[in-house]
Coordinates of C-alpha atoms and ligand atoms in Angstrom, one line a residue:
M1 CA -139.7 30.1 -44.0
K2 CA -140.1 32.8 -46.3
F3 CA -138.4 36.0 -45.1
H4 CA -137.6 39.8 -46.0
I5 CA -135.5 42.0 -44.6
T6 CA -135.3 45.7 -44.9
T7 CA -132.0 47.5 -43.7
F8 CA -131.6 51.5 -42.6
G9 CA -128.7 53.4 -41.3
C10 CA -125.4 52.6 -41.3
Q11 CA -122.9 49.9 -42.4
M12 CA -122.4 47.9 -39.3
N13 CA -126.6 47.7 -39.9
V14 CA -125.8 46.3 -43.2
H15 CA -123.5 44.0 -42.3
D16 CA -125.4 42.7 -39.3
S17 CA -128.4 42.1 -41.8
Q18 CA -125.7 40.2 -44.3
W19 CA -124.9 38.0 -41.1
L20 CA -128.4 37.3 -40.2
T21 CA -129.8 36.7 -43.5
R22 CA -126.7 34.0 -44.0
A23 CA -127.7 32.7 -40.5
L24 CA -131.5 32.2 -41.6
E25 CA -130.4 30.6 -44.7
S26 CA -128.5 28.0 -42.7
R27 CA -131.0 27.2 -40.8
G28 CA -133.2 26.2 -44.3
W29 CA -135.0 30.0 -44.4
V30 CA -135.3 31.6 -47.6
Q31 CA -135.2 35.3 -48.8
A32 CA -138.2 36.4 -50.7
D33 CA -140.3 39.2 -52.0
E34 CA -142.4 41.2 -50.0
S35 CA -145.6 39.4 -51.7
E36 CA -144.4 36.2 -50.7
A37 CA -142.5 36.7 -47.2
Q38 CA -144.0 35.2 -44.4
V39 CA -141.6 37.0 -41.9
F40 CA -140.6 40.8 -42.2
I41 CA -137.5 41.8 -40.4
L42 CA -136.6 45.5 -40.1
N43 CA -133.1 46.4 -39.1
T44 CA -133.4 50.1 -38.0
C45 CA -131.6 53.0 -37.8
S46 CA -132.8 55.9 -35.0
V47 CA -129.6 58.3 -35.6
R48 CA -132.0 61.1 -37.0
D49 CA -136.0 61.6 -36.5
K50 CA -136.2 61.0 -40.1
P51 CA -135.3 57.1 -40.2
E52 CA -137.3 56.8 -37.1
Q53 CA -140.4 57.7 -38.8
K54 CA -139.4 55.4 -41.5
V55 CA -140.0 52.3 -39.2
Y56 CA -143.1 53.4 -38.4
S57 CA -144.6 53.6 -42.0
E58 CA -142.7 50.5 -43.1
L59 CA -144.9 48.4 -39.9
G60 CA -147.7 50.5 -41.4
R61 CA -147.2 48.7 -44.9
I62 CA -146.3 45.3 -43.3
A63 CA -149.5 45.6 -41.7
A64 CA -151.1 45.1 -45.4
H65 CA -149.5 42.1 -45.5
V66 CA -150.7 40.7 -42.3
K67 CA -154.0 41.5 -43.3
R68 CA -153.2 39.0 -46.6
D69 CA -152.4 36.2 -44.2
E70 CA -152.6 36.3 -40.5
T71 CA -149.6 34.2 -39.5
V72 CA -147.4 37.0 -41.2
F73 CA -145.3 38.2 -38.2
A74 CA -142.8 41.2 -37.9
A75 CA -139.1 41.7 -36.2
V76 CA -138.0 44.7 -35.4
G77 CA -134.0 44.9 -34.6
G78 CA -131.1 47.4 -34.5
C79 CA -131.0 50.6 -33.0
V80 CA -134.8 51.8 -32.7
A81 CA -135.6 48.5 -31.4
Q82 CA -133.0 49.2 -28.7
Q83 CA -134.6 52.9 -28.0
V84 CA -138.2 51.7 -28.2
G85 CA -138.0 48.1 -27.2
T86 CA -141.2 46.2 -26.2
G87 CA -142.9 49.6 -26.7
F88 CA -143.8 47.7 -30.5
F89 CA -145.6 45.1 -29.2
D90 CA -147.9 47.6 -27.8
R91 CA -148.2 49.5 -31.0
F92 CA -148.0 46.7 -33.5
P93 CA -149.6 43.7 -32.3
F94 CA -148.0 41.2 -35.5
V95 CA -144.0 42.4 -34.4
K96 CA -143.2 39.0 -32.5
L97 CA -140.1 39.8 -31.4
V98 CA -137.6 42.9 -30.9
F99 CA -133.5 42.7 -30.5
G100 CA -131.1 45.2 -30.0
S101 CA -127.8 45.2 -31.7
D102 CA -126.0 42.9 -28.5
G103 CA -129.1 40.9 -29.0
I104 CA -128.8 40.3 -32.9
A105 CA -126.3 36.9 -32.0
G106 CA -129.9 35.4 -30.5
A107 CA -132.1 36.6 -33.1
P108 CA -132.1 33.5 -35.5
N109 CA -133.2 31.4 -32.8
A110 CA -135.3 33.3 -31.8
L111 CA -137.1 33.8 -35.1
E112 CA -137.1 29.9 -34.9
Q113 CA -139.0 29.9 -31.8
V114 CA -141.7 32.6 -32.8
A115 CA -142.1 31.1 -36.3
A116 CA -142.9 27.6 -34.6
G117 CA -145.3 29.5 -32.6
K118 CA -143.4 28.8 -29.1
G119 CA -143.4 31.9 -27.0
N120 CA -145.5 34.5 -27.6
R121 CA -143.5 37.3 -28.1
L122 CA -139.5 38.1 -27.7
A123 CA -137.3 40.7 -26.5
L124 CA -133.8 40.7 -27.0
L125 CA -132.9 44.2 -25.5
D126 CA -129.9 43.5 -22.5
F127 CA -126.5 44.7 -23.5
V128 CA -123.5 42.1 -23.0
P129 CA -120.2 43.2 -21.1
V130 CA -118.0 42.1 -23.8
Y131 CA -118.1 41.6 -27.4
E132 CA -120.1 38.6 -28.4
E133 CA -119.0 36.3 -31.0
R134 CA -121.8 35.4 -33.6
E135 CA -122.0 31.7 -35.2
Q136 CA -119.6 31.9 -38.2
P137 CA -120.3 29.7 -41.4
E138 CA -118.2 26.4 -41.2
E139 CA -114.8 27.0 -43.3
E140 CA -116.0 24.8 -46.0
T141 CA -119.3 26.3 -46.3
V142 CA -118.6 29.9 -46.3
T143 CA -120.1 32.1 -49.1
I144 CA -118.7 35.0 -50.2
P145 CA -120.7 38.1 -52.5
E146 CA -120.0 38.0 -56.0
T147 CA -118.6 41.4 -55.8
R148 CA -116.0 39.9 -53.8
Q149 CA -116.0 42.7 -51.1
A150 CA -117.0 42.3 -47.5
F151 CA -117.3 44.1 -44.0
V152 CA -115.5 43.1 -40.9
N153 CA -116.8 44.2 -37.5
I154 CA -114.0 44.9 -35.4
M155 CA -116.1 46.5 -32.1
Q156 CA -119.5 47.4 -31.1
G157 CA -120.9 50.4 -29.4
C158 CA -119.5 53.8 -28.5
D159 CA -118.3 55.3 -25.5
N160 CA -118.0 59.1 -27.1
F161 CA -121.1 60.2 -26.2
C162 CA -120.9 63.4 -28.6
S163 CA -124.0 65.6 -27.5
Y164 CA -126.1 64.9 -30.3
C165 CA -126.1 61.2 -30.8
I166 CA -127.9 58.4 -29.5
V167 CA -125.8 55.9 -30.7
P168 CA -124.3 55.1 -27.3
Y169 CA -127.3 54.1 -25.8
T170 CA -128.7 52.3 -28.6
R171 CA -125.7 50.2 -29.1
G172 CA -124.1 50.1 -25.7
R173 CA -120.6 50.7 -24.6
Q174 CA -117.5 50.2 -26.6
K175 CA -116.8 46.6 -26.8
S176 CA -113.6 45.2 -29.2
R177 CA -113.7 42.0 -30.8
H178 CA -110.3 40.2 -29.9
P179 CA -107.8 40.4 -32.8
D180 CA -107.5 37.1 -33.5
A181 CA -111.2 36.5 -34.1
I182 CA -111.1 39.7 -36.3
L183 CA -107.7 38.2 -38.2
D184 CA -109.5 34.7 -38.5
E185 CA -112.5 36.0 -40.4
C186 CA -110.6 38.1 -42.8
R187 CA -108.3 35.4 -43.6
L188 CA -111.2 32.8 -44.1
L189 CA -112.7 35.7 -46.2
V190 CA -109.7 36.4 -48.1
E191 CA -108.9 32.6 -48.8
S192 CA -112.5 32.1 -50.2
G193 CA -112.1 34.5 -52.5
V194 CA -112.7 38.1 -51.0
R195 CA -110.4 40.9 -52.6
E196 CA -111.5 44.2 -50.6
I197 CA -112.4 43.9 -46.8
S198 CA -114.0 47.2 -44.8
L199 CA -113.2 46.9 -41.5
L200 CA -116.1 48.4 -39.2
G201 CA -116.7 50.3 -36.2
Q202 CA -118.5 53.5 -34.8
N203 CA -115.3 54.6 -33.9
V204 CA -112.0 52.4 -35.2
N205 CA -109.8 54.5 -33.7
S206 CA -110.3 53.5 -30.1
F207 CA -110.2 50.1 -31.2
G208 CA -108.4 48.0 -27.9
L209 CA -108.6 50.9 -25.7
D210 CA -111.8 49.3 -23.7
K211 CA -111.8 46.2 -21.8
G212 CA -111.9 44.1 -24.5
G213 CA -108.6 45.3 -25.5
V214 CA -105.6 43.1 -25.1
G215 CA -102.7 45.3 -26.2
V216 CA -103.5 45.6 -30.0
S217 CA -104.0 49.0 -31.3
F218 CA -106.1 49.8 -34.4
A219 CA -102.8 50.7 -36.3
E220 CA -101.3 47.4 -35.2
L221 CA -104.7 45.6 -36.5
L222 CA -104.6 47.4 -39.3
T223 CA -101.2 46.2 -40.3
R224 CA -102.0 42.6 -39.4
V225 CA -104.8 42.7 -41.6
A226 CA -102.9 44.4 -44.7
A227 CA -100.3 41.6 -44.5
I228 CA -103.0 38.7 -45.5
D229 CA -101.7 37.4 -48.6
G230 CA -104.7 38.1 -51.4
L231 CA -106.1 40.6 -49.9
D232 CA -106.1 43.8 -52.9
R233 CA -108.4 46.4 -50.9
L234 CA -108.4 47.3 -47.2
R235 CA -110.7 50.2 -45.8
F236 CA -111.8 51.3 -42.3
T237 CA -114.9 53.3 -41.2
T238 CA -115.8 55.1 -39.0
S239 CA -112.8 57.2 -37.8
H240 CA -113.3 59.8 -35.0
P241 CA -110.6 62.3 -35.4
K242 CA -109.9 62.8 -31.7
D243 CA -108.4 59.2 -31.3
I244 CA -106.4 58.9 -34.4
A245 CA -103.1 57.8 -33.9
P246 CA -100.0 59.2 -35.6
E247 CA -99.6 55.7 -36.7
V248 CA -102.7 55.0 -38.5
I249 CA -101.8 58.4 -40.4
T250 CA -98.4 57.4 -41.7
A251 CA -100.0 53.7 -42.0
F252 CA -101.4 55.4 -45.5
G253 CA -98.4 55.9 -47.0
E254 CA -96.7 52.6 -46.0
L255 CA -99.6 50.0 -46.1
E256 CA -99.5 49.0 -50.1
N257 CA -102.9 47.9 -50.3
L258 CA -104.7 50.4 -47.4
C259 CA -107.3 52.5 -49.9
P260 CA -106.3 56.2 -50.6
S261 CA -109.3 57.5 -48.7
L262 CA -111.0 58.3 -45.1
H263 CA -114.2 59.1 -44.2
L264 CA -113.2 61.7 -41.3
P265 CA -116.4 63.2 -40.0
M266 CA -115.8 66.6 -38.7
Q267 CA -119.5 67.7 -37.5
A268 CA -118.9 71.5 -37.5
G269 CA -116.1 74.2 -38.3
S270 CA -116.0 76.5 -35.2
D271 CA -114.8 75.4 -32.1
R272 CA -117.2 76.7 -29.8
V273 CA -119.8 74.2 -31.7
L274 CA -117.4 71.5 -31.4
K275 CA -117.1 71.9 -27.8
A276 CA -120.8 71.8 -27.1
M277 CA -120.7 68.8 -29.5
R278 CA -118.2 67.4 -27.0
R279 CA -116.5 66.1 -30.1
K280 CA -113.3 66.8 -28.0
Y281 CA -110.9 68.4 -31.0
D282 CA -110.8 71.8 -32.1
I283 CA -110.4 72.8 -35.7
A284 CA -106.2 73.3 -35.4
R285 CA -106.1 69.7 -34.6
Y286 CA -108.3 68.7 -37.1
L287 CA -106.3 70.7 -39.8
S288 CA -103.2 69.1 -38.6
I289 CA -104.2 65.4 -38.7
V290 CA -105.6 66.6 -42.7
D291 CA -101.5 68.0 -43.0
G292 CA -100.7 64.6 -41.6
L293 CA -102.9 62.3 -44.1
K294 CA -101.7 64.5 -47.1
A295 CA -98.2 64.2 -46.1
A296 CA -98.4 60.4 -45.8
R297 CA -100.8 60.2 -48.7
P298 CA -100.9 62.9 -51.3
D299 CA -103.9 61.2 -53.5
I300 CA -105.9 60.5 -50.5
A301 CA -109.8 61.4 -50.8
L302 CA -111.1 63.0 -47.3
T303 CA -115.0 62.8 -46.7
S304 CA -117.1 63.9 -44.1
D305 CA -119.9 64.2 -41.8
I306 CA -121.4 67.8 -41.0
I307 CA -124.3 69.0 -39.1
V308 CA -125.8 72.3 -39.7
G309 CA -128.5 73.9 -37.0
F310 CA -126.9 72.3 -34.1
P311 CA -128.3 74.6 -30.9
G312 CA -126.6 77.8 -30.8
E313 CA -125.0 77.4 -34.0
T314 CA -125.0 81.4 -35.5
E315 CA -124.4 82.5 -38.9
D316 CA -120.5 83.4 -38.2
D317 CA -120.5 79.6 -36.5
F318 CA -121.8 78.3 -40.0
Q319 CA -119.4 80.3 -41.6
K320 CA -116.6 79.0 -40.3
T321 CA -117.9 75.5 -41.5
L322 CA -118.2 76.5 -45.0
D323 CA -114.6 78.0 -44.8
M324 CA -113.3 74.4 -43.4
V325 CA -115.3 72.2 -46.0
E326 CA -113.3 74.7 -48.5
K327 CA -110.0 74.6 -46.6
V328 CA -109.8 70.9 -46.5
G329 CA -111.7 70.5 -50.0
F330 CA -113.7 67.2 -49.1
E331 CA -114.3 65.4 -52.1
S332 CA -117.8 64.7 -50.9
S333 CA -119.8 64.9 -47.8
F334 CA -122.9 64.0 -45.8
S335 CA -124.6 66.5 -44.1
F336 CA -127.5 66.7 -41.8
K337 CA -130.1 69.0 -40.2
Y338 CA -129.7 68.7 -36.6
S339 CA -132.2 66.7 -34.9
D340 CA -133.2 66.7 -31.4
R341 CA -132.8 62.6 -30.1
P342 CA -134.5 61.3 -27.0
G343 CA -132.2 61.6 -23.9
V344 CA -129.1 62.8 -25.7
A345 CA -127.6 66.1 -23.9
A346 CA -128.3 68.7 -26.9
V347 CA -131.7 67.7 -26.4
N348 CA -131.3 70.7 -23.5
M349 CA -129.3 73.0 -25.1
E350 CA -130.7 76.3 -26.9
P351 CA -131.5 77.8 -28.2
K352 CA -132.6 75.7 -31.1
V353 CA -131.7 76.8 -34.6
S354 CA -135.2 77.3 -36.7
S355 CA -135.7 74.6 -39.3
E356 CA -135.8 77.1 -41.6
V357 CA -132.6 78.8 -41.1
A358 CA -131.4 74.9 -40.6
S359 CA -132.8 74.2 -44.3
E360 CA -131.1 77.1 -45.8
R361 CA -127.5 76.3 -44.1
L362 CA -127.9 72.6 -45.3
M363 CA -128.5 74.0 -49.2
R364 CA -125.9 76.3 -48.9
L365 CA -123.3 73.7 -47.6
Q366 CA -124.4 71.5 -50.1
T367 CA -123.9 73.7 -52.7
L368 CA -120.6 74.5 -51.7
Q369 CA -119.8 70.6 -51.6
N370 CA -121.1 70.0 -55.0
N371 CA -118.8 72.8 -56.4
I372 CA -115.9 70.7 -54.6
T373 CA -116.8 67.4 -55.9
R374 CA -117.0 68.2 -58.9
K375 CA -113.9 70.0 -59.0
C376 CA -112.3 67.4 -57.5
L377 CA -113.5 64.6 -60.3
K378 CA -112.5 66.7 -63.0
N379 CA -109.2 66.8 -61.7
L380 CA -109.3 63.2 -61.8
V381 CA -109.3 63.1 -65.8
G382 CA -106.2 61.3 -67.3
V383 CA -105.3 59.6 -64.4
E384 CA -104.8 55.9 -65.0
T385 CA -106.4 53.6 -62.3
H386 CA -108.2 50.3 -61.9
A387 CA -111.8 49.7 -61.3
F388 CA -113.0 46.9 -59.3
I389 CA -116.4 46.0 -60.8
E390 CA -119.5 45.8 -58.7
G391 CA -122.2 45.1 -61.3
L392 CA -123.8 47.0 -64.2
S393 CA -124.2 50.5 -64.7
R394 CA -127.4 51.9 -64.2
K395 CA -127.2 53.7 -67.6
Q396 CA -126.4 51.7 -70.3
G397 CA -125.1 53.0 -73.7
T398 CA -126.1 51.7 -77.3
N399 CA -123.2 49.5 -78.4
L400 CA -121.2 48.2 -75.6
T401 CA -122.1 47.2 -71.8
S402 CA -121.3 49.9 -69.4
W403 CA -119.5 48.1 -66.1
K404 CA -119.7 50.3 -62.6
G405 CA -116.6 49.6 -60.7
R406 CA -115.1 51.7 -57.5
D407 CA -111.8 53.1 -57.7
L408 CA -109.0 53.0 -54.9
A409 CA -110.7 55.8 -53.4
G410 CA -114.2 54.1 -53.7
R411 CA -115.2 56.4 -56.3
I412 CA -117.7 55.1 -58.8
V413 CA -116.1 54.6 -62.3
N414 CA -118.2 53.8 -65.4
V415 CA -116.5 51.7 -68.0
E416 CA -118.3 50.4 -71.3
M417 CA -116.4 46.8 -72.6
H418 CA -117.4 44.0 -74.8
E419 CA -118.2 41.2 -72.1
Q420 CA -121.6 41.1 -71.3
S421 CA -121.2 39.5 -68.6
G422 CA -118.7 37.8 -65.7
L423 CA -116.6 40.8 -64.9
V424 CA -118.7 41.3 -61.2
G425 CA -115.5 41.0 -58.9
M426 CA -112.6 41.7 -61.5
M427 CA -110.3 44.6 -61.6
V428 CA -110.2 46.4 -64.8
P429 CA -107.6 48.9 -65.5
V430 CA -108.9 52.0 -66.9
R431 CA -107.5 55.9 -67.7
I432 CA -110.3 58.3 -66.5
V433 CA -112.0 60.2 -69.5
E434 CA -114.7 62.1 -68.0
A435 CA -116.1 63.1 -65.1
K436 CA -119.8 63.7 -64.3
K437 CA -121.7 65.4 -60.9
H438 CA -121.1 62.5 -59.1
S439 CA -119.0 59.7 -60.8
L440 CA -116.4 59.2 -63.2
N441 CA -116.1 57.4 -67.1
G442 CA -113.4 55.4 -67.6
E443 CA -111.7 53.5 -70.8
R444 CA -110.4 50.2 -70.4
I445 CA -106.3 50.3 -71.0
G446 CA -105.5 46.7 -70.3
E447 CA -105.9 43.1 -68.8
L448 CA -108.7 42.3 -66.4
W449 CA -107.3 40.7 -63.4
Ligands
LIG501 N1 -119.5 57.1 -35.4 C1 -119.5 58.0 -36.6 C2 -120.7 58.6 -36.5 C3 -121.9 57.5 -36.9 S1 -123.6 58.8 -36.7 C4 -118.2 59.3 -36.0 O1 -118.6 59.7 -34.8 O2 -118.1 59.9 -37.1 C5 -123.5 59.1 -38.6 C6 -123.6 60.7 -38.6 O3 -124.8 61.0 -38.3 C7 -122.5 61.4 -37.8 O4 -121.6 61.7 -38.3 C8 -123.4 62.9 -37.6 O5 -123.1 63.8 -38.6 C9 -125.0 62.6 -37.9 N2 -125.8 62.4 -36.9 C10 -125.5 62.0 -35.7 N3 -126.2 62.2 -34.7 C11 -127.3 63.2 -35.4 C12 -128.1 64.1 -34.8 N4 -129.0 64.1 -33.6 N5 -128.7 65.2 -35.6 C13 -128.5 65.1 -37.0 N6 -127.4 64.6 -37.2 C14 -126.2 63.4 -36.7
LIG502 FE1 -122.2 59.0 -32.0 FE2 -120.1 60.7 -31.4 FE3 -120.0 57.9 -30.8 FE4 -120.0 58.6 -33.4 S1 -118.8 59.0 -31.5 S2 -121.3 57.1 -32.7 S3 -121.5 60.3 -33.4 S4 -121.3 59.0 -29.9
LIG503 FE1 -128.3 54.2 -37.1 FE2 -127.7 52.6 -35.2 FE3 -125.9 53.1 -37.2 S1 -128.3 54.9 -35.0 S2 -126.3 54.9 -37.5 S3 -128.0 52.1 -37.3 S4 -125.6 52.8 -35.2

């Protein structure tokens, strides 16, 4: 079977899609362009209304392919699948499978069944009580991405119920994976050539604190993964400020391969709004974490998520968000207009901020952020570091080949070099020579490794 997979949403979805692709390939299925695909798989995100709407418009597009060949069918997975469930069957006759995030482990077999014409339609929407290990490739058949970077899941779901957020409903309760399984997967990846691992979870700081926990904290897990011989870079996401342990903060100064960057979603700069969001920290606590991180690792790059226009947010509250963005000096941030999601507590909170006011606040926030980002990048000119090459740069020069890599903090660094191929997955020592709006230019100063 030829399949085409489209992914929306967070890195956990990206990782789920990578896993599903591998699982289908091991069954002899092959990836194909849309024009040739017999099965369309959408891995969906429901965190705001916009990505949800994209799913319906994608399905509208897929309907055209069904017209080309009526045996073509679609499968919808991920958070919108969990949310809408079998409702997809009513609206889109060619959707034959829906699977939620806990159902993904069974998706490859279910897809085979549907493709074989057995069982008309299938829905895998049950939540499982504990982390379910997914099939892993045999040791000899592990294939790693050319970039030598990998994601590793350490948990599933979320127990926080922030008042605006649908994730606990779509991904279910928090379920930590067994640390031995995590370590085995990381070791196998590194032995197979992976140089950078990102540990993934909706709230990694509370790893091990659910009933899947076996007494290993996130700090302990980090230390054990970092100790794997040959692992050059270690990252993790996402980190909820309320649960970050002092040992995780100090780890930034102690673990050599732990990259100096942290995504620490702040969401808002006003204590009143944070309380209504049920984030369970206040600005004083957030700032003390920032101080701790900067003391442990002065070059740490902090990034954030921010919501504007949360119900009840006043101009004064919003001003506090701007003040905090300035004070912390986030290198970059993702900012979003609050979006009502079905079933979450904030739906019933009043007064709603009008879309016009929220858009205007979003623009002010993004203008401020762009200025700060520019300053942060400018300060790096002259710094010596190394870029981990991911591929060719989007823009090519005239003589040399421009390669795109990332520095330790994950910033994009473009480097012009003589080599026209073969550099993906290599480290290039560089000196930063120029700061662009969202990236850096570097010059090579040493041997590749
Ligand atoms: N687990 C992560 C967040 C995952 S969702 C954490 O707690 O940090 C990614 C981001 O989407 C959130 O940080 C938040 O900023 C944003 N988000 C979530 N729900 C939203 C909503 N209803 N409207 C607008 N933005 C939302
Ligand atoms: Fe959503 Fe909050 Fe859980 Fe993050 S911690 S996924 S924002 S409920
Ligand atoms: Fe979206 Fe689900 Fe991730 S809602 S952000 S895909 S957890």
